Short mmCIF file of C-alpha atoms in Angstrom, two decimals:
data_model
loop_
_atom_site.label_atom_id
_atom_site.label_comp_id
_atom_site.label_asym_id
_atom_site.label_seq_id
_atom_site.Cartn_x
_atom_site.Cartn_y
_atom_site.Cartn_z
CA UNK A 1 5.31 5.63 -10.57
CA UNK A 2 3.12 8.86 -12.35
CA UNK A 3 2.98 11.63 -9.90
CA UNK A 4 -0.80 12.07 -8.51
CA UNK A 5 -2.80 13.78 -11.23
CA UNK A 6 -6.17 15.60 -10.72
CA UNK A 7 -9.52 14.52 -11.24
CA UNK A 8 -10.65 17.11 -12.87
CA UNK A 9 -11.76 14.89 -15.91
CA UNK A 10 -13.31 12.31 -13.39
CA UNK A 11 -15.05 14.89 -11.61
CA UNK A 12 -13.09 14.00 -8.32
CA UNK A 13 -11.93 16.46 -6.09
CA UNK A 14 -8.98 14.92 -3.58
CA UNK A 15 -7.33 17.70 -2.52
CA UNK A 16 -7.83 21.87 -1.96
CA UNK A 17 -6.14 22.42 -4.53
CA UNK A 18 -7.74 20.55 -6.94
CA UNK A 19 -11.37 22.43 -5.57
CA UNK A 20 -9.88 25.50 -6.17
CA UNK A 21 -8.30 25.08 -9.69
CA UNK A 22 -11.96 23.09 -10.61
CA UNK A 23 -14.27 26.81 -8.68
CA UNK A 24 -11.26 28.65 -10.74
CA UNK A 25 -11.62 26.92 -14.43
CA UNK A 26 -15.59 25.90 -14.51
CA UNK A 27 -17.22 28.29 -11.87
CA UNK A 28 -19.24 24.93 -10.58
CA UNK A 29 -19.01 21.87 -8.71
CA UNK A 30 -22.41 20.78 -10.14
CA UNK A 31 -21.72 16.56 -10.17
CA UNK A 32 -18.84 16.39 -8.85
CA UNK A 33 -17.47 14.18 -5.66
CA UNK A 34 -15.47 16.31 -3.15
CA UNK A 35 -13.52 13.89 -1.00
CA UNK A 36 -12.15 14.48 2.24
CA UNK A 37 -11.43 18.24 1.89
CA UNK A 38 -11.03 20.70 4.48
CA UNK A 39 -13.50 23.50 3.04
CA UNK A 40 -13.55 25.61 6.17
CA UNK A 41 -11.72 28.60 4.41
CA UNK A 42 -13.62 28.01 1.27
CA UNK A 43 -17.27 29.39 2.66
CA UNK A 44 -17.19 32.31 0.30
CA UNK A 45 -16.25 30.27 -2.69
CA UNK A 46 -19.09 27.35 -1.74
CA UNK A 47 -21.79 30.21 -1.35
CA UNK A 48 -21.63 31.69 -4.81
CA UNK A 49 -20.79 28.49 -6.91
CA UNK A 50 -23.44 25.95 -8.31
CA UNK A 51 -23.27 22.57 -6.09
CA UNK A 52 -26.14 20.85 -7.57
CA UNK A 53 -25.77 16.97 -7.86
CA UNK A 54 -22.33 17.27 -6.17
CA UNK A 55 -21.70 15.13 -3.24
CA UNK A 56 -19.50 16.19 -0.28
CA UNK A 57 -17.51 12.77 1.27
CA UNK A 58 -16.14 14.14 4.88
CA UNK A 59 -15.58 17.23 4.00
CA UNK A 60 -15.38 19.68 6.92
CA UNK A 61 -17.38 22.85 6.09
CA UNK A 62 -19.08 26.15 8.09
CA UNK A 63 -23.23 24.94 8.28
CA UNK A 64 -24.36 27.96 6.75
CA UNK A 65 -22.53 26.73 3.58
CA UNK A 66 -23.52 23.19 4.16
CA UNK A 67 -27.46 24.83 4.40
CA UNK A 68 -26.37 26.33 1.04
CA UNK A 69 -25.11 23.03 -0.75
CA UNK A 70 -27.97 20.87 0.51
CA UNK A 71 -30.54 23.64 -0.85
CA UNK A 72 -28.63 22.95 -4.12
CA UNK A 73 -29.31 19.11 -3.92
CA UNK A 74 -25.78 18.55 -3.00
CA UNK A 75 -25.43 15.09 -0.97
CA UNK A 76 -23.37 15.87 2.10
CA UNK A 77 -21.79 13.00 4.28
CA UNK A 78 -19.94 14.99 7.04
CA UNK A 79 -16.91 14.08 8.97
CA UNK A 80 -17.51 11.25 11.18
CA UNK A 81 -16.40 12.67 15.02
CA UNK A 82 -14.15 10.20 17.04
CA UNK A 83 -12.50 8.38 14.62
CA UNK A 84 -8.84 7.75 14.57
CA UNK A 85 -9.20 7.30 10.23
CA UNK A 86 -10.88 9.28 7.93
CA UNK A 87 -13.19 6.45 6.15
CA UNK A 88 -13.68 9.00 3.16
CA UNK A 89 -9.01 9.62 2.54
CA UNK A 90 -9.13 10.31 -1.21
CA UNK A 91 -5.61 9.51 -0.61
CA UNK A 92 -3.75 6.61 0.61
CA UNK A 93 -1.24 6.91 3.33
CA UNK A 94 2.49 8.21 3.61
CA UNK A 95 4.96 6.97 6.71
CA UNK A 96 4.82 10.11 8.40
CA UNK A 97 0.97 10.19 8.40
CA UNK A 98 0.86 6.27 10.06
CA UNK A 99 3.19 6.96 12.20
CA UNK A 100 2.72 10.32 13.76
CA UNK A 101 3.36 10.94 17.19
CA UNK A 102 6.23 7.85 17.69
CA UNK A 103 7.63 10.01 19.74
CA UNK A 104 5.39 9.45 22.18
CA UNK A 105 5.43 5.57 22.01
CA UNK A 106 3.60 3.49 19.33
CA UNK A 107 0.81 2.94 20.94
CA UNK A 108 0.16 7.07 20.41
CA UNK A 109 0.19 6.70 16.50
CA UNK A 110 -2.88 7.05 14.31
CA UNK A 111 -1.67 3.51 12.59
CA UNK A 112 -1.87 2.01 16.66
CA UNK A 113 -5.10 3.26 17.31
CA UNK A 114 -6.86 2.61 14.36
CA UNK A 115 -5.83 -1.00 15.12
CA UNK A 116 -7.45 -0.76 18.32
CA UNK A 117 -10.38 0.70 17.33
CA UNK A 118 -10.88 -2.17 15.24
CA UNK A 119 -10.11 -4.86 17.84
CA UNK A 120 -12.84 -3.35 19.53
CA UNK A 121 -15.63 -2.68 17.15
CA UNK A 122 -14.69 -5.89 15.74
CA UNK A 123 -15.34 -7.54 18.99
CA UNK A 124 -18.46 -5.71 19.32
CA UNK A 125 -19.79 -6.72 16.11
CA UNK A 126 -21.16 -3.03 15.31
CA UNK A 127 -22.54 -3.12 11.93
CA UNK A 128 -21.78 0.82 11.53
CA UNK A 129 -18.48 0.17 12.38
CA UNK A 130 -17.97 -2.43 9.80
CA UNK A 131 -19.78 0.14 7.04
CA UNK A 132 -17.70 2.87 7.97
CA UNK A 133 -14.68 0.16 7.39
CA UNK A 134 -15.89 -0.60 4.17
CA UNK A 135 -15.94 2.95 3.09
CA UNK A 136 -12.56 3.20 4.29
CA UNK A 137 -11.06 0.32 2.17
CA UNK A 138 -12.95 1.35 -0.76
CA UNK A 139 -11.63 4.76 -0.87
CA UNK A 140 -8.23 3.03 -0.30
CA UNK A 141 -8.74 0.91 -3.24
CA UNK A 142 -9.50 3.91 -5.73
CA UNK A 143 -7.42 6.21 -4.02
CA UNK A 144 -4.52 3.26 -4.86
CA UNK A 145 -5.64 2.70 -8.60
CA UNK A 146 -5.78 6.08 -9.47
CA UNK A 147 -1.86 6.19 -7.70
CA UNK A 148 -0.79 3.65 -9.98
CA UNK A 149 -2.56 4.15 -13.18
CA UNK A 150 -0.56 3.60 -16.25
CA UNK A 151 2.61 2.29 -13.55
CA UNK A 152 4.72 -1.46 -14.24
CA UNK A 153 3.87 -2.83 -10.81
CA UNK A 154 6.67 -5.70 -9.63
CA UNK A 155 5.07 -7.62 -6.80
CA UNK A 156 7.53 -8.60 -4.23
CA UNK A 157 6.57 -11.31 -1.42
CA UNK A 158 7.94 -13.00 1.41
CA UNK A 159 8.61 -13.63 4.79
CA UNK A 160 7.55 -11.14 7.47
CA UNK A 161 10.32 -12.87 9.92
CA UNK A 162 13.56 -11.94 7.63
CA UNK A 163 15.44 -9.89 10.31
CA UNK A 164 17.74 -6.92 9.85
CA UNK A 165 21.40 -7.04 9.62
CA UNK A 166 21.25 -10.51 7.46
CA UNK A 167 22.13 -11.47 4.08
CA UNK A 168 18.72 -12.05 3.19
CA UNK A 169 17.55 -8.73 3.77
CA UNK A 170 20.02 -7.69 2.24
CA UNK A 171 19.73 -9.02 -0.84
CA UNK A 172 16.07 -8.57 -0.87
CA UNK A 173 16.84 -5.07 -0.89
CA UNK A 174 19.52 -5.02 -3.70
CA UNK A 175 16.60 -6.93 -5.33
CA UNK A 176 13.95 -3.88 -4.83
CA UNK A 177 16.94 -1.14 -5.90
CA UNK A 178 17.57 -3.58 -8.77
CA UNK A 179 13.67 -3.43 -9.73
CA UNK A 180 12.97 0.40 -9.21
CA UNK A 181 16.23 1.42 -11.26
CA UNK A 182 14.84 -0.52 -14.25
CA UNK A 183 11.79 1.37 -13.96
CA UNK A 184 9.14 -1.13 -12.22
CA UNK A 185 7.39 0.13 -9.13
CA UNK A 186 7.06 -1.88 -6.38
CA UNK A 187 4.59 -2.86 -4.15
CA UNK A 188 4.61 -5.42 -1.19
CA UNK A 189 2.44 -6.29 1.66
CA UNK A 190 4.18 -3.29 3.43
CA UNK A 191 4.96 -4.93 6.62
CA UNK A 192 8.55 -6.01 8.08
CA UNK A 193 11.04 -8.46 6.77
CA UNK A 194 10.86 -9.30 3.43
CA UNK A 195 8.32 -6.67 2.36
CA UNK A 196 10.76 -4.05 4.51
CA UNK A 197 13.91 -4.72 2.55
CA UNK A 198 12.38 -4.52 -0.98
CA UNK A 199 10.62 -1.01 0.09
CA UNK A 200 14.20 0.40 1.22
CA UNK A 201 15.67 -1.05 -2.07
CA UNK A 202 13.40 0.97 -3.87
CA UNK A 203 14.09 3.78 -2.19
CA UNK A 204 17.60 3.79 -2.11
CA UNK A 205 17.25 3.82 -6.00
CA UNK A 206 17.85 7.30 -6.37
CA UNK A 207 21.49 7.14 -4.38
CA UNK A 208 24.81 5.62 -4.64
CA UNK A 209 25.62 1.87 -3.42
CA UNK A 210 27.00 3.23 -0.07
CA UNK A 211 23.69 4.77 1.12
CA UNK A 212 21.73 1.44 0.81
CA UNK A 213 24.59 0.08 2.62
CA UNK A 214 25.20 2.39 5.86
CA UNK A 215 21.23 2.01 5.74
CA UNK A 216 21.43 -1.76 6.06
CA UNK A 217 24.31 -1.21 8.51
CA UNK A 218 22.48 1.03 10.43
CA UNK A 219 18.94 -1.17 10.63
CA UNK A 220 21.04 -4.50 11.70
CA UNK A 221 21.01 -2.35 15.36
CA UNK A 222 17.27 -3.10 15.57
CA UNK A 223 17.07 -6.41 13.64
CA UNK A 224 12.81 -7.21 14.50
CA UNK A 225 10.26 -4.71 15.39
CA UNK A 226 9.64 -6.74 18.65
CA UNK A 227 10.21 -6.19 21.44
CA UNK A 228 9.81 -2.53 20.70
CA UNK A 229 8.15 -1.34 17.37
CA UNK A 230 8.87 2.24 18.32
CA UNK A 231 12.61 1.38 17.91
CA UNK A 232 12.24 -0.17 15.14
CA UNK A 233 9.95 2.10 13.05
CA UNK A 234 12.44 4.88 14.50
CA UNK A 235 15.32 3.28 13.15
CA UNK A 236 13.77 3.47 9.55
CA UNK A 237 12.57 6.96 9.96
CA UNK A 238 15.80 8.21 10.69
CA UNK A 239 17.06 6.94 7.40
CA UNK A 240 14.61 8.47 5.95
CA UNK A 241 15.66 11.65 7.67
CA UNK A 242 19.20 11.13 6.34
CA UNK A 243 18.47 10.64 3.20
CA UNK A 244 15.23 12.17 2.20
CA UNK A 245 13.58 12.05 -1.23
CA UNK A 246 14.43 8.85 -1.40
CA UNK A 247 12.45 6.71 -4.36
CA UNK A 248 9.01 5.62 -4.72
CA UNK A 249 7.04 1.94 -3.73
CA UNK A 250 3.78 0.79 -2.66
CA UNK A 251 3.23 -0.84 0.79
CA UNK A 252 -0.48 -2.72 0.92
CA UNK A 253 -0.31 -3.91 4.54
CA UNK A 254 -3.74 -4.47 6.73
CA UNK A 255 -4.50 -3.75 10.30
CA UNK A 256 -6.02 -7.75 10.22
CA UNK A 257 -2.73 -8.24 11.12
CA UNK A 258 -2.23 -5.80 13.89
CA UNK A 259 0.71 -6.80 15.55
CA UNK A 260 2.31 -6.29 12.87
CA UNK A 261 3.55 -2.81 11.86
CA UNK A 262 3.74 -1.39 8.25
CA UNK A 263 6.90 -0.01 7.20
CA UNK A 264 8.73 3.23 6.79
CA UNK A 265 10.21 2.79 3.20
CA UNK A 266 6.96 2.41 1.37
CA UNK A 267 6.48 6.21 0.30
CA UNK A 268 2.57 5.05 -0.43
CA UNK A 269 0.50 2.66 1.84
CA UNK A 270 -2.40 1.74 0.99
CA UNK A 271 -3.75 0.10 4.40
CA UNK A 272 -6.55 -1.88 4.76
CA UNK A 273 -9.20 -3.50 7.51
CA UNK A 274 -10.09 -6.07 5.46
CA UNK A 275 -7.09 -8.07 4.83
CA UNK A 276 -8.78 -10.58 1.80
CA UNK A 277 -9.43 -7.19 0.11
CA UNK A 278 -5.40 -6.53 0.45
CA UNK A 279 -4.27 -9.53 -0.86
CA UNK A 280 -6.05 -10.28 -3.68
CA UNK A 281 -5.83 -6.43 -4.48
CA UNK A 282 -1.93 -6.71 -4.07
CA UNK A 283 -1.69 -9.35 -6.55
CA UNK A 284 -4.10 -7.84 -9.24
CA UNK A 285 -2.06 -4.46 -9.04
CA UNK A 286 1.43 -6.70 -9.76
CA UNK A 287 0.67 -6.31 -13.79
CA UNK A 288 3.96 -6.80 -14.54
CA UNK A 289 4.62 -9.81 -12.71
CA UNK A 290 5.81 -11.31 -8.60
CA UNK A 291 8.71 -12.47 -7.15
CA UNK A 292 8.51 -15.11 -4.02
CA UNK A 293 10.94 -14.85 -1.62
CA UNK A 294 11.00 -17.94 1.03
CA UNK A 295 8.41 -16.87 3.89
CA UNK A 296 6.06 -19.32 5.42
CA UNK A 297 1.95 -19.72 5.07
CA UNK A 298 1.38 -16.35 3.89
CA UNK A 299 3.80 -16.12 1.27
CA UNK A 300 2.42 -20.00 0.24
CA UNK A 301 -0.76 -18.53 0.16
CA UNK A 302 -0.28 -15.85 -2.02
CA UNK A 303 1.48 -18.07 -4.63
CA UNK A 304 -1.60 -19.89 -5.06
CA UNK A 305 -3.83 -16.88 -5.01
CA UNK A 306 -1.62 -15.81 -7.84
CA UNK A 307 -1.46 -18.45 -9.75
CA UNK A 308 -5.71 -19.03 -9.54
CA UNK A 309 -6.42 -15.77 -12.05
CA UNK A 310 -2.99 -17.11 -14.32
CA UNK A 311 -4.52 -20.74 -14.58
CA UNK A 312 -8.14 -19.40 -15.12
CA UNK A 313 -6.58 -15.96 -17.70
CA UNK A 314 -9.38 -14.83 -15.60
CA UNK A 315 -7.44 -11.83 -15.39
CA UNK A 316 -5.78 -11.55 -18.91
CA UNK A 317 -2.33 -13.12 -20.21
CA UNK A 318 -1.11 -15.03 -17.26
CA UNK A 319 2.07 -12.51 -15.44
CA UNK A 320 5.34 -13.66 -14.73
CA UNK A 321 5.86 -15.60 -10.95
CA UNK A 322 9.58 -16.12 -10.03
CA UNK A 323 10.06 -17.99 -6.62
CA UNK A 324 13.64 -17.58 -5.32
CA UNK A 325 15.65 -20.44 -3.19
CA UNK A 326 15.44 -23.75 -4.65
CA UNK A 327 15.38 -25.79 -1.57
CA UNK A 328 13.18 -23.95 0.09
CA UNK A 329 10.36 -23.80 -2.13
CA UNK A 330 11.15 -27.68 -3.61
CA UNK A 331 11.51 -29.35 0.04
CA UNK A 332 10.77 -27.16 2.98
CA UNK A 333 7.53 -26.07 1.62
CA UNK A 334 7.69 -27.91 -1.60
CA UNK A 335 4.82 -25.01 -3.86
CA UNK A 336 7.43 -25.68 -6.96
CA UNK A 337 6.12 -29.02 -8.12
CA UNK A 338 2.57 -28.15 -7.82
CA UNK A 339 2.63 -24.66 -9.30
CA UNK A 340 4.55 -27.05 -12.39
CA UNK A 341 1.59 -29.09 -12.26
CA UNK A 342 -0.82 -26.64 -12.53
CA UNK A 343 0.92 -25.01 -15.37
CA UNK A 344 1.44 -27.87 -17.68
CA UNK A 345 0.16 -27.69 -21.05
CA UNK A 346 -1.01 -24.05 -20.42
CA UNK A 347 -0.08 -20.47 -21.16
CA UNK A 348 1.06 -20.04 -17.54
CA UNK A 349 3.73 -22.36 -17.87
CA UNK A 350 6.42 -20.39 -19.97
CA UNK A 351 5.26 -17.85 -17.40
CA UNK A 352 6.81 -19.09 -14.48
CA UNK A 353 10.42 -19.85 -13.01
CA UNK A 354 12.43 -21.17 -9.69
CA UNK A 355 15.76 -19.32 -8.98
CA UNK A 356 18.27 -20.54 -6.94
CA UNK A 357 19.69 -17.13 -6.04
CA UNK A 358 18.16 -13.56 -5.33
CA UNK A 359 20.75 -12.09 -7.88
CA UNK A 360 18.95 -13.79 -10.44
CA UNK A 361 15.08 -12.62 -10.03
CA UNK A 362 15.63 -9.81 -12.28
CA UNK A 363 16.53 -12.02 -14.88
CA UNK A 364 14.48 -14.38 -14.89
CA UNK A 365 11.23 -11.26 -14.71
CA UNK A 366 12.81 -10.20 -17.71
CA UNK A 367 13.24 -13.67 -19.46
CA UNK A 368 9.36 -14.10 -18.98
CA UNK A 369 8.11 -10.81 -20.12
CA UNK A 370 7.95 -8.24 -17.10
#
């Protein structure tokens, strides 16, 4: 995955760093977009540079240099107070950043309470709540493109039910080390399960066989993230702890499904309130193709909503889909023989492929043109 580049070119400005090399190289901020950034410290350097047609998203500032940038013509949308999210992140999330505070229970994290403060304004139907959502999931969106720009994305779906400590998750997170080691990034929904073990897999790229396995020995002890998600989430940031600069993957979970915590191994989560945003935004990212593990309605659903744009080429040359377990994808929930269907006669077809075994996923990516 590319390392996060500035914006200087794009005339974004993410981070303090980037507003300082961008005062530093071109003595103005005339037109650019400032996103998110702390400019407290920076009164002297806002003062005596040129801010006209700029606009300042969230950033915190002293008001005599927000008089300043306004008398400029600068647009200036300050920090909204009370929030547990900052709708304006030019940045999407890290573990540490969700899940701040777990000491102190779950409940106490910034992921818990945005969740709750979207129960509630939810409930309340409060149009400014549901802007200032919007503006969150937007800067999510570019903050997640700009992350993966230029990147061979690897979808990897399934079941958020696949405990700890079995042989599925275990092989679903050979699968994800398997992936990352032949240089695909990958991204999942970012919650438990399924999307868990294929974010440690990816970061347990960068060590030897026995650290992915102590890890999966070590997670079996808390197998679901009920009844305690502190325990569990704990579990996986003690790993982390372990073993730290471990490798990189994309979680795209959404607080839609609040009960339901992201996870640890992503080292980039892009989170969302809007959870028909995440999923078609998940499966547009996967450019170089998905791989269905057995899950239930969700992971049924997002076979079909990626198979839509590769029917359609509404999105280009159709990408590869590889759905693993034979039986459970030609009987349980039988998708196979439609999907088949659908792709007769058309350029899909050649792009698509049932496994019997996890093993084989890689394979068969390859054999289609990930």
């Amino acid at each position: 995955m590319p390392a996060h580049a500035a914006h200087h070119d794009d005339r974004e400005i993410e981070t303090l760093e980037e507003f300082d090399a961008t005062v530093s190289a071109r003595g103005t901020l005339a037109g650019h977009r400032v996103q998110a950034v702390d400019l407290t410290d920076r009164t002297r350097e806002l003062l005596a540079t040129d801010t006209a047609g700029a606009v300042f998203l969230g950033c915190v500032m002293r008001e005599d240099a927000a008089s300043k940038v306004r008398g400029d013509g600068a647009q200036v949308f300050p920090p909204v107070p009370g929030l547990p999210f900052d709708p304006y992140r030019g940045l999407v999330y890290s573990p540490d950043e969700l899940f701040a505070s777990l000491a102190d229970g779950y409940e106490a994290t910034p992921d818990a309470l945005a969740y709750a403060w979207f129960q509630r304004t939810k409930a309340d139907r409060d149009i400014y709540a549901s802007m200032l959502r919007s503006v969150h999931d937007d800067s999510v969106s570019d903050a997640l493109d700009e992350l993966l720009s230029g990147a061979r994305v690897v979808g990897v779906m399934g079941g958020h039910a696949m405990a700890r400590g079995t042989e599925e998750y275990a092989g679903a997170a050979r699968l994800g080390r398997e992936l990352a080691l032949a240089g695909f990034t990958i991204a999942t929904g970012g919650g438990p399960g399924a999307m868990e073990a294929a974010n440690l897999g990816a970061y347990a790229a960068p060590f030897d066989d026995e650290m992915l396995t102590e890890s999966l020995e070590l997670l079996g002890k808390t197998p679901h993230f009920t009844p305690s998600i502190t325990q569990w989430a704990s579990a996986a940031l003690e790993i982390r702890a372990r073993w730290p600069q471990g490798g990189r993957s994309v979680g795209i979970p959404t607080w839609f499904y609040g009960h339901e915590p992201p996870n640890a191994f992503a080292s980039h989560i892009a989170k969302y309130f809007a959870n028909a945003t995440r999923e078609d935004g998940l499966l547009a990212r996967s450019n170089a193709g998905v791989v269905f593990l057995p899950g239930a309605a969700g992971t049924v659903q997002e076979i079909f909503d990626n198979a839509t744009p590769n029917y359609y080429e509404s999105r280009g040359e159709p990408t590869p889909m590889v759905l693993v377990n034979r039986v459970h994808w030609t009987e349980k929930l039988p998708a196979w023989p439609l999907l088949r269907s659908l792709a007769g006669g058309r350029s899909m077809e050649a792009r698509i492929a049932l496994v019997e075994r996890i093993e084989e996923a890689p394979a068969a990516l390859k054999r289609l043109g990930g």
